Short mmCIF file of C-alpha atoms in Angstrom, two decimals:
data_model
loop_
_atom_site.label_atom_id
_atom_site.label_comp_id
_atom_site.label_asym_id
_atom_site.label_seq_id
_atom_site.Cartn_x
_atom_site.Cartn_y
_atom_site.Cartn_z
CA UNK A 77 32.58 -16.94 -8.45
CA UNK A 78 32.15 -19.24 -11.43
CA UNK A 79 29.57 -18.07 -13.90
CA UNK A 80 26.10 -19.61 -14.28
CA UNK A 81 22.85 -19.03 -16.11
CA UNK A 82 20.34 -16.94 -14.20
CA UNK A 83 16.58 -17.42 -14.36
CA UNK A 84 13.84 -15.42 -12.70
CA UNK A 85 10.57 -17.31 -13.20
CA UNK A 86 7.30 -15.62 -12.28
CA UNK A 87 5.50 -18.87 -11.46
CA UNK A 88 6.35 -21.68 -9.06
CA UNK A 89 5.53 -24.27 -11.72
CA UNK A 90 8.09 -22.71 -14.06
CA UNK A 91 10.71 -22.82 -11.33
CA UNK A 92 9.93 -26.49 -10.68
CA UNK A 93 10.27 -27.36 -14.36
CA UNK A 94 13.59 -25.52 -14.48
CA UNK A 95 15.00 -27.34 -11.45
CA UNK A 96 13.87 -30.70 -12.86
CA UNK A 97 15.43 -30.04 -16.26
CA UNK A 98 18.79 -28.85 -14.99
CA UNK A 99 20.77 -31.31 -12.93
CA UNK A 100 23.25 -28.83 -11.48
CA UNK A 101 20.82 -25.97 -10.96
CA UNK A 102 20.33 -24.35 -7.57
CA UNK A 103 17.46 -22.34 -6.15
CA UNK A 104 18.32 -18.88 -4.82
CA UNK A 105 16.06 -17.20 -2.26
CA UNK A 106 17.60 -14.18 -0.50
CA UNK A 107 21.10 -15.37 -1.34
CA UNK A 108 22.59 -14.35 2.00
CA UNK A 109 24.30 -17.73 2.35
CA UNK A 110 24.37 -18.92 -1.25
CA UNK A 111 26.12 -15.90 -2.78
CA UNK A 112 28.99 -15.95 -0.23
CA UNK A 113 29.24 -19.71 -0.85
CA UNK A 114 29.52 -19.15 -4.60
CA UNK A 115 32.13 -16.42 -4.08
CA UNK A 116 34.27 -18.89 -2.17
CA UNK A 117 33.74 -21.43 -4.96
CA UNK A 118 32.36 -23.91 -2.46
CA UNK A 119 29.55 -24.44 -4.96
CA UNK A 120 29.43 -23.92 -8.71
CA UNK A 121 25.87 -24.50 -9.97
CA UNK A 122 25.17 -24.45 -13.70
CA UNK A 123 22.05 -22.35 -13.16
CA UNK A 124 20.53 -20.17 -10.46
CA UNK A 125 16.75 -20.13 -10.29
CA UNK A 126 15.66 -17.03 -8.40
CA UNK A 127 12.34 -17.26 -6.54
CA UNK A 128 12.14 -13.49 -5.90
CA UNK A 129 9.76 -12.87 -8.80
CA UNK A 130 7.12 -15.33 -7.58
CA UNK A 131 4.71 -13.05 -5.75
CA UNK A 132 2.70 -15.90 -4.19
CA UNK A 133 5.66 -16.87 -2.02
CA UNK A 134 5.69 -13.61 -0.06
CA UNK A 135 3.58 -12.32 2.80
CA UNK A 136 2.20 -13.04 6.26
CA UNK A 137 -1.36 -14.04 7.14
CA UNK A 138 -3.37 -15.53 9.99
CA UNK A 139 -5.24 -18.73 9.12
CA UNK A 140 -7.36 -19.99 12.01
CA UNK A 141 -4.98 -20.51 14.91
CA UNK A 142 -1.90 -20.51 12.71
CA UNK A 143 0.39 -17.83 11.34
CA UNK A 144 1.39 -18.56 7.76
CA UNK A 145 4.57 -16.96 6.42
CA UNK A 146 5.42 -17.12 2.72
CA UNK A 147 8.81 -18.72 2.07
CA UNK A 148 10.22 -15.62 0.34
CA UNK A 149 9.19 -13.24 3.14
CA UNK A 150 12.32 -11.43 4.29
CA UNK A 151 13.40 -11.32 7.94
CA UNK A 152 12.61 -7.61 8.26
CA UNK A 153 9.04 -8.18 7.07
CA UNK A 154 8.55 -10.92 9.69
CA UNK A 155 10.15 -8.77 12.39
CA UNK A 156 7.88 -5.80 11.65
CA UNK A 157 4.68 -7.70 10.77
CA UNK A 158 1.75 -6.56 12.93
CA UNK A 159 0.26 -10.06 12.60
CA UNK A 160 3.42 -11.77 13.84
CA UNK A 161 4.00 -9.21 16.60
CA UNK A 162 0.43 -9.58 17.87
CA UNK A 163 0.31 -13.39 17.78
CA UNK A 164 3.85 -14.74 18.19
CA UNK A 165 6.00 -11.85 19.43
CA UNK A 166 8.84 -14.30 20.14
CA UNK A 167 9.03 -15.05 16.41
CA UNK A 168 9.12 -11.34 15.51
CA UNK A 169 11.93 -10.87 18.02
CA UNK A 170 13.86 -13.81 16.57
CA UNK A 171 13.60 -12.36 13.06
CA UNK A 172 14.70 -8.92 14.29
CA UNK A 173 18.07 -10.22 15.53
CA UNK A 174 19.14 -12.24 12.49
CA UNK A 175 22.27 -10.85 10.85
CA UNK A 176 22.05 -7.09 10.40
CA UNK A 177 19.42 -4.72 8.92
CA UNK A 178 20.68 -4.98 5.32
CA UNK A 179 20.81 -8.79 5.55
CA UNK A 180 17.28 -8.78 6.99
CA UNK A 181 16.08 -6.94 3.87
CA UNK A 182 17.26 -9.83 1.65
CA UNK A 183 17.38 -13.03 3.69
CA UNK A 184 14.20 -15.13 3.77
CA UNK A 185 12.59 -17.67 6.09
CA UNK A 186 12.37 -20.28 3.34
CA UNK A 187 16.00 -19.84 2.39
CA UNK A 188 17.11 -20.13 6.00
CA UNK A 189 15.14 -23.36 6.50
CA UNK A 190 16.18 -24.93 3.19
CA UNK A 191 19.82 -24.21 4.02
CA UNK A 192 19.52 -25.41 7.64
CA UNK A 193 22.73 -23.81 8.82
CA UNK A 194 23.38 -25.23 12.30
CA UNK A 195 23.69 -21.69 13.68
CA UNK A 196 20.65 -20.17 11.95
CA UNK A 197 17.75 -18.88 14.05
CA UNK A 198 14.62 -20.01 12.19
CA UNK A 199 15.29 -23.76 12.64
CA UNK A 200 15.04 -23.19 16.40
CA UNK A 201 11.72 -21.43 15.89
CA UNK A 202 10.26 -24.18 13.71
CA UNK A 203 11.24 -26.85 16.27
CA UNK A 204 10.33 -24.80 19.36
CA UNK A 205 6.98 -23.60 18.00
CA UNK A 206 6.03 -26.92 16.35
CA UNK A 207 5.91 -25.35 12.90
CA UNK A 208 5.11 -27.04 9.63
CA UNK A 209 7.13 -26.60 6.45
CA UNK A 210 4.85 -26.52 3.44
CA UNK A 211 6.31 -27.36 0.03
CA UNK A 212 4.95 -27.79 -3.47
CA UNK A 213 4.52 -31.49 -2.62
CA UNK A 214 3.55 -31.89 1.03
CA UNK A 215 3.56 -30.57 4.58
CA UNK A 216 6.54 -31.58 6.71
CA UNK A 217 6.30 -31.43 10.51
CA UNK A 218 9.22 -29.75 12.23
CA UNK A 219 10.18 -32.99 13.96
CA UNK A 220 10.61 -34.72 10.59
CA UNK A 221 12.35 -31.91 8.74
CA UNK A 222 15.88 -31.45 10.11
CA UNK A 223 18.07 -34.48 9.37
CA UNK A 224 21.64 -33.33 9.99
CA UNK A 225 24.28 -30.74 9.21
CA UNK A 226 22.86 -28.68 6.31
CA UNK A 227 20.61 -31.67 5.61
CA UNK A 228 16.81 -31.56 5.52
CA UNK A 229 13.93 -33.74 4.36
CA UNK A 230 13.60 -31.60 1.22
CA UNK A 231 13.94 -33.49 -2.04
CA UNK A 232 15.78 -32.07 -5.03
CA UNK A 233 12.66 -30.97 -6.86
CA UNK A 234 10.92 -29.63 -3.77
CA UNK A 235 10.51 -25.95 -2.97
CA UNK A 236 9.32 -24.52 0.34
CA UNK A 237 6.26 -22.37 -0.28
CA UNK A 238 5.31 -21.34 3.25
CA UNK A 239 5.87 -22.05 6.93
CA UNK A 240 2.94 -22.49 9.34
CA UNK A 241 3.27 -21.73 13.05
CA UNK A 242 0.50 -22.62 15.51
CA UNK A 243 -0.09 -19.65 17.82
CA UNK A 244 1.25 -20.61 21.27
CA UNK A 245 -0.10 -19.40 24.58
CA UNK A 246 3.39 -18.42 25.65
CA UNK A 247 6.72 -18.43 23.88
CA UNK A 248 10.14 -16.79 24.07
CA UNK A 249 13.43 -16.95 22.21
CA UNK A 250 16.80 -16.47 23.83
CA UNK A 251 20.02 -16.39 21.89
CA UNK A 252 23.70 -16.21 22.69
CA UNK A 253 24.62 -14.18 19.68
CA UNK A 254 28.04 -14.36 18.12
CA UNK A 255 29.14 -10.73 18.38
CA UNK A 256 30.67 -10.53 14.89
CA UNK A 257 28.39 -12.66 12.72
CA UNK A 258 25.11 -12.43 14.62
CA UNK A 259 24.67 -16.18 14.28
CA UNK A 260 23.43 -18.21 17.25
CA UNK A 261 26.25 -19.79 19.25
CA UNK A 262 23.17 -21.27 20.91
CA UNK A 263 19.52 -20.22 20.57
CA UNK A 264 16.54 -21.65 22.45
CA UNK A 265 12.86 -21.20 21.58
CA UNK A 266 10.48 -22.29 24.33
CA UNK A 267 6.71 -22.49 23.86
CA UNK A 268 3.70 -23.61 25.86
CA UNK A 269 0.22 -24.36 24.55
CA UNK A 270 -2.06 -26.12 27.01
CA UNK A 271 -0.13 -29.10 28.36
CA UNK A 272 2.20 -29.15 25.36
CA UNK A 273 5.62 -27.66 26.03
CA UNK A 274 8.38 -27.50 23.44
CA UNK A 275 12.03 -26.56 23.76
CA UNK A 276 13.75 -26.04 20.40
CA UNK A 277 17.52 -25.60 20.31
CA UNK A 278 19.59 -24.21 17.45
CA UNK A 279 23.28 -23.37 17.16
CA UNK A 280 24.32 -26.16 19.50
CA UNK A 281 24.17 -29.32 17.40
CA UNK A 282 24.48 -30.31 13.73
CA UNK A 283 20.86 -29.21 13.26
CA UNK A 284 18.01 -27.91 15.41
CA UNK A 285 16.60 -30.36 17.95
CA UNK A 286 14.22 -30.70 20.92
CA UNK A 287 15.20 -31.04 24.58
CA UNK A 288 12.74 -33.75 25.63
CA UNK A 289 13.88 -33.95 29.22
CA UNK A 290 13.36 -30.22 29.66
CA UNK A 291 9.95 -30.41 27.98
CA UNK A 292 8.83 -33.11 30.44
CA UNK A 293 10.01 -31.10 33.43
CA UNK A 294 8.40 -27.90 32.13
CA UNK A 295 5.11 -29.71 31.44
CA UNK A 296 4.89 -30.37 35.19
CA UNK A 297 5.99 -26.88 36.18
CA UNK A 298 6.58 -24.15 33.61
CA UNK A 299 9.25 -22.38 35.66
CA UNK A 300 12.95 -21.75 35.19
CA UNK A 301 13.49 -23.55 38.49
CA UNK A 302 12.01 -26.77 37.08
CA UNK A 303 14.95 -27.13 34.68
CA UNK A 304 17.70 -25.68 36.84
CA UNK A 305 19.65 -28.94 36.86
CA UNK A 306 19.27 -29.67 33.13
CA UNK A 307 21.58 -28.75 30.28
CA UNK A 308 22.50 -30.02 26.83
CA UNK A 309 24.30 -33.31 26.26
CA UNK A 310 27.81 -32.20 25.32
CA UNK A 311 28.54 -35.45 23.48
CA UNK A 312 25.93 -34.52 20.86
CA UNK A 313 27.00 -30.89 20.42
CA UNK A 314 29.41 -28.97 18.19
CA UNK A 315 32.84 -27.67 19.09
CA UNK A 316 34.46 -24.91 17.05
CA UNK A 317 36.57 -21.79 17.43
CA UNK A 318 33.60 -19.95 18.96
CA UNK A 319 32.76 -22.41 21.69
CA UNK A 320 33.48 -25.88 23.04
CA UNK A 321 30.69 -28.45 23.11
CA UNK A 322 30.72 -28.33 26.93
CA UNK A 323 30.13 -24.58 26.86
CA UNK A 324 27.30 -24.99 24.35
CA UNK A 325 25.73 -27.63 26.63
CA UNK A 326 25.90 -25.11 29.48
CA UNK A 327 24.38 -22.36 27.32
CA UNK A 328 21.44 -24.60 26.40
CA UNK A 329 20.51 -24.73 30.09
CA UNK A 330 21.07 -21.02 30.72
CA UNK A 331 19.16 -19.86 27.65
CA UNK A 332 16.28 -22.30 28.23
CA UNK A 333 15.83 -20.92 31.76
CA UNK A 334 15.94 -17.35 30.50
CA UNK A 335 13.41 -18.18 27.78
CA UNK A 336 11.01 -19.80 30.28
CA UNK A 337 11.35 -16.76 32.54
CA UNK A 338 10.59 -14.45 29.61
CA UNK A 339 7.71 -16.46 28.09
CA UNK B 30 27.80 -15.00 -21.82
CA UNK B 31 26.32 -11.67 -20.89
CA UNK B 32 22.80 -10.35 -20.73
CA UNK B 33 21.43 -6.86 -20.69
CA UNK B 34 20.21 -5.51 -17.39
CA UNK B 35 18.17 -2.34 -17.14
CA UNK B 36 17.55 -0.59 -13.86
CA UNK B 37 17.00 2.88 -12.50
CA UNK B 38 20.03 4.31 -10.74
CA UNK B 39 19.68 7.61 -8.91
CA UNK B 40 16.56 8.41 -10.90
CA UNK B 41 18.03 7.68 -14.34
CA UNK B 42 17.42 4.54 -16.37
CA UNK B 43 20.69 2.72 -16.99
CA UNK B 44 21.48 -0.40 -19.02
CA UNK B 45 24.57 -2.57 -19.10
CA UNK B 46 25.69 -5.94 -20.38
CA UNK B 47 26.59 -8.09 -17.41
CA UNK B 48 27.50 -11.67 -16.66
CA UNK B 49 25.04 -13.47 -14.42
CA UNK B 50 27.72 -13.56 -11.70
CA UNK B 51 28.32 -9.79 -11.79
CA UNK B 52 27.57 -8.29 -8.40
CA UNK B 53 25.45 -5.17 -8.07
CA UNK B 54 28.48 -3.46 -6.48
CA UNK B 55 30.59 -4.36 -9.53
CA UNK B 56 27.97 -3.07 -11.95
CA UNK B 57 27.73 0.22 -10.07
CA UNK B 58 31.46 0.75 -9.68
CA UNK B 59 33.08 -0.84 -12.74
CA UNK B 60 30.46 -0.38 -15.43
CA UNK B 61 28.46 2.66 -14.35
CA UNK B 62 31.42 4.51 -12.82
CA UNK B 63 29.68 5.11 -9.51
CA UNK B 64 32.68 4.49 -7.28
CA UNK B 65 31.14 6.13 -4.23
CA UNK B 66 29.83 2.69 -3.29
CA UNK B 67 32.81 1.02 -1.64
CA UNK B 68 33.66 -2.66 -1.34
CA UNK B 69 35.43 -3.26 1.96
CA UNK B 70 35.15 -6.93 2.86
CA UNK B 71 33.22 -8.42 -0.06
CA UNK B 72 31.73 -10.88 2.47
CA UNK B 73 28.46 -9.18 3.58
CA UNK B 74 29.97 -7.98 6.82
CA UNK B 75 31.36 -4.44 6.64
CA UNK B 76 28.50 -2.51 5.02
CA UNK B 77 30.68 -0.13 2.96
CA UNK B 78 28.71 -1.26 -0.11
CA UNK B 79 25.23 -0.48 1.25
CA UNK B 80 22.89 1.02 -1.32
CA UNK B 81 19.10 1.28 -1.42
CA UNK B 82 17.16 -1.09 -3.67
CA UNK B 83 13.51 -0.08 -3.94
CA UNK B 84 14.08 2.11 -0.90
CA UNK B 85 15.65 -0.52 1.35
CA UNK B 86 19.26 -0.81 2.47
CA UNK B 87 21.03 -3.84 1.03
CA UNK B 88 24.64 -4.93 0.73
CA UNK B 89 25.44 -4.58 -2.96
CA UNK B 90 28.35 -7.04 -2.69
CA UNK B 91 25.82 -9.76 -1.91
CA UNK B 92 23.26 -9.14 -4.59
CA UNK B 93 23.61 -9.97 -8.26
CA UNK B 94 23.31 -7.16 -10.78
CA UNK B 95 20.64 -9.19 -12.60
CA UNK B 96 18.63 -9.32 -9.37
CA UNK B 97 18.36 -5.53 -9.53
CA UNK B 98 16.78 -5.63 -12.97
CA UNK B 99 13.81 -3.27 -13.10
CA UNK B 100 14.52 -1.96 -9.60
CA UNK B 101 15.16 1.52 -8.27
CA UNK B 102 18.71 1.78 -6.93
CA UNK B 103 19.99 4.75 -4.96
CA UNK B 104 23.69 5.18 -4.27
CA UNK B 105 25.61 7.82 -2.31
CA UNK B 106 25.94 9.81 -5.55
CA UNK B 107 22.16 10.13 -5.73
CA UNK B 108 21.64 11.89 -2.42
CA UNK B 109 22.77 15.50 -2.89
CA UNK B 110 20.63 17.94 -4.86
CA UNK B 111 21.66 18.98 -8.37
CA UNK B 112 23.03 22.28 -7.02
CA UNK B 113 25.27 20.41 -4.58
CA UNK B 114 23.11 20.89 -1.52
CA UNK B 115 23.82 17.92 0.72
CA UNK B 116 21.15 15.47 1.80
CA UNK B 117 20.25 16.11 5.48
CA UNK B 118 22.03 12.88 6.49
CA UNK B 119 25.18 13.91 4.63
CA UNK B 120 24.98 17.36 6.22
CA UNK B 121 24.60 15.71 9.63
CA UNK B 122 27.75 13.63 9.04
CA UNK B 123 29.62 16.84 8.15
CA UNK B 124 28.24 18.73 11.13
CA UNK B 125 28.97 15.95 13.66
CA UNK B 126 32.27 14.85 12.16
CA UNK B 127 30.82 11.42 11.38
CA UNK B 128 33.87 10.22 9.49
CA UNK B 129 37.59 9.83 9.79
CA UNK B 130 39.19 8.06 6.80
CA UNK B 131 35.87 8.08 4.96
CA UNK B 132 35.98 4.57 3.56
CA UNK B 133 32.89 3.31 5.41
CA UNK B 134 31.07 6.62 5.05
CA UNK B 135 28.95 5.92 1.94
CA UNK B 136 27.54 2.78 3.55
CA UNK B 137 27.09 4.53 6.89
CA UNK B 138 25.15 7.38 5.29
CA UNK B 139 22.95 5.00 3.27
CA UNK B 140 22.26 2.89 6.37
CA UNK B 141 21.64 6.08 8.39
CA UNK B 142 18.92 7.10 5.94
CA UNK B 143 17.46 3.58 6.08
CA UNK B 144 17.33 3.78 9.89
CA UNK B 145 15.67 7.20 9.64
CA UNK B 146 13.09 5.77 7.24
CA UNK B 147 12.32 2.66 9.30
CA UNK B 148 12.52 3.91 12.86
CA UNK B 149 12.10 7.67 13.29
CA UNK B 150 12.60 8.63 16.92
CA UNK B 151 15.02 5.76 17.57
CA UNK B 152 17.18 6.15 20.68
CA UNK B 153 20.97 5.95 20.78
CA UNK B 154 21.02 2.27 21.78
CA UNK B 155 18.79 1.37 18.84
CA UNK B 156 20.92 3.36 16.39
CA UNK B 157 24.03 1.55 17.62
CA UNK B 158 22.30 -1.83 17.23
CA UNK B 159 21.10 -0.93 13.76
CA UNK B 160 24.68 -0.11 12.73
CA UNK B 161 25.98 -3.57 13.54
CA UNK B 162 26.30 -4.43 9.87
CA UNK B 163 28.40 -1.32 9.15
CA UNK B 164 31.98 -1.39 10.34
CA UNK B 165 34.20 1.68 10.81
CA UNK B 166 37.83 0.63 11.05
CA UNK B 167 38.82 4.00 12.48
CA UNK B 168 36.34 3.24 15.28
CA UNK B 169 34.81 6.65 14.73
CA UNK B 170 31.39 5.49 15.83
CA UNK B 171 30.73 8.34 18.28
CA UNK B 172 30.43 10.96 15.55
CA UNK B 173 28.56 8.57 13.25
CA UNK B 174 25.98 7.78 15.92
CA UNK B 175 25.59 11.47 16.77
CA UNK B 176 25.09 12.32 13.10
CA UNK B 177 22.38 9.71 12.59
CA UNK B 178 20.72 10.51 15.92
CA UNK B 179 20.62 14.20 14.99
CA UNK B 180 18.37 13.26 12.08
CA UNK B 181 16.23 10.50 13.58
CA UNK B 182 15.93 11.89 17.10
CA UNK B 183 17.49 15.36 17.51
CA UNK B 184 16.59 15.58 21.20
CA UNK B 185 18.74 12.55 21.99
CA UNK B 186 22.02 14.01 20.73
CA UNK B 187 24.67 14.67 23.32
CA UNK B 188 27.04 16.53 21.08
CA UNK B 189 30.58 16.33 22.36
CA UNK B 190 32.05 18.49 19.62
CA UNK B 191 29.81 21.51 20.11
CA UNK B 192 29.10 21.26 23.83
#
C-alpha cells in the first residue's frame, strides 16, 4: 500500500472541504473494499478522508412510512436493528448475509452504495425496494443512481448521508451466495406495495437493475407461477470464473421465484 | 511521515508513531510486540487477525492503525487473568481440543467470544455460519464448534472426545 495522509473530520462540512481541496483524495467509509484495493495498489490516493467520526451519519430511524439509514451505519447494525426487522425484515436479512461477522462490524451501507460493486447486496435492495440515496446535495432515486460497473450518479464532491427505504407491504431477498467470498453471484430483491411491484437484481449485470417484464407479470399476479417462464437476458449479464452469463440469467429467474414465494 | 496514535490495548494505554498506511495488525504485532494476533491471508478472508475494537470483532488486517485511535482494543493476549487463569473461551478450546496447528486459534477464540456476546444460546448451525470468516486450514472445525457451543449453548454440545 502506498502511503497517504489520513484525516478524520468530525463534521460533514469539513469532509466536503477536504475532498474539494485535494484532487486525489478518497473518502473511506468502512474500508472493506477500499483497503484491500489500496493493498493491491489498484488505487493510490493522496489522502484518505474517514467519515467514521461524523456521528450524524450513523443510525436507523423511522420517518413516516420510510426507514432512514445513516450512510455510516454498519451492516451488523442494520441486520440487528429492531426498526428494520419490524418494518423491512427482508432488508435486515440482506444485511445479515453480507460478508462475514467481522466485515459486518466495519462495512457500511453508504460505502457499499458509493462503491457499487456489481456483486454487492445493497444495490439490489435499493433498486428492489425503490430506495432513495440522500447526499449532501440532493436525493437520488434508485432508478437514476446506478450507471454502470462501479459507476454511480455521485459527483466527486458528493457524499451519501443516508438511504431512505419506503416500507413495502411485502418484500423478500434471495441470494445465490458465492461460498468463499459471500458476494452475490446473483441476488434478487422483490417488493410489493399496492399495485407497485419491483424486482431488483444484483450480482448479475454490471450494476443493479430492474426486471421490468417480471414486474409487469407480478403486478397481475404476485405468484412465483406468474414468472415461471421468465429469466434474465444473458446478453446483458456478466460472465466470470464463478458463473457464465447464461447461468446468471437462469439464476435471476430461480431467485425471483423464490423471493416471490417468500415475500 | 508518521503520526502518533494512542489507543487502549488490553486495558493499558499505548502510543506509537505510525504511518497512515500502517494496519492495526502491523501496529499490534510489529510495534507493540503482540504477536498473538496472526496474519494469515492479509485479504480480509481468513480471520486469523480478528481482534475486538470497542468490544466488536474486526479483522485487524483491514483496519488502519490510525482508525483505532482512542479505541479500546482487545487481543488474544488480553483474555487470560493476570494469574494465568484462562478466559472461559480459551478454556473451552483446551477442553474440546479446538485447535490443531494453532495458527487460526487467536482469531477463532476472539470470534468465539464475539459470537457469545452477540448471540447467547446460538445453535450449532448458527455457530458454523458465524465462523464463515474464520478459516482453519487443518479443517479442525468440529472441535472449534464444540468449544464455542460449550460456552454459548452448553446443552447443544455433542462432545465426541468425552462421550
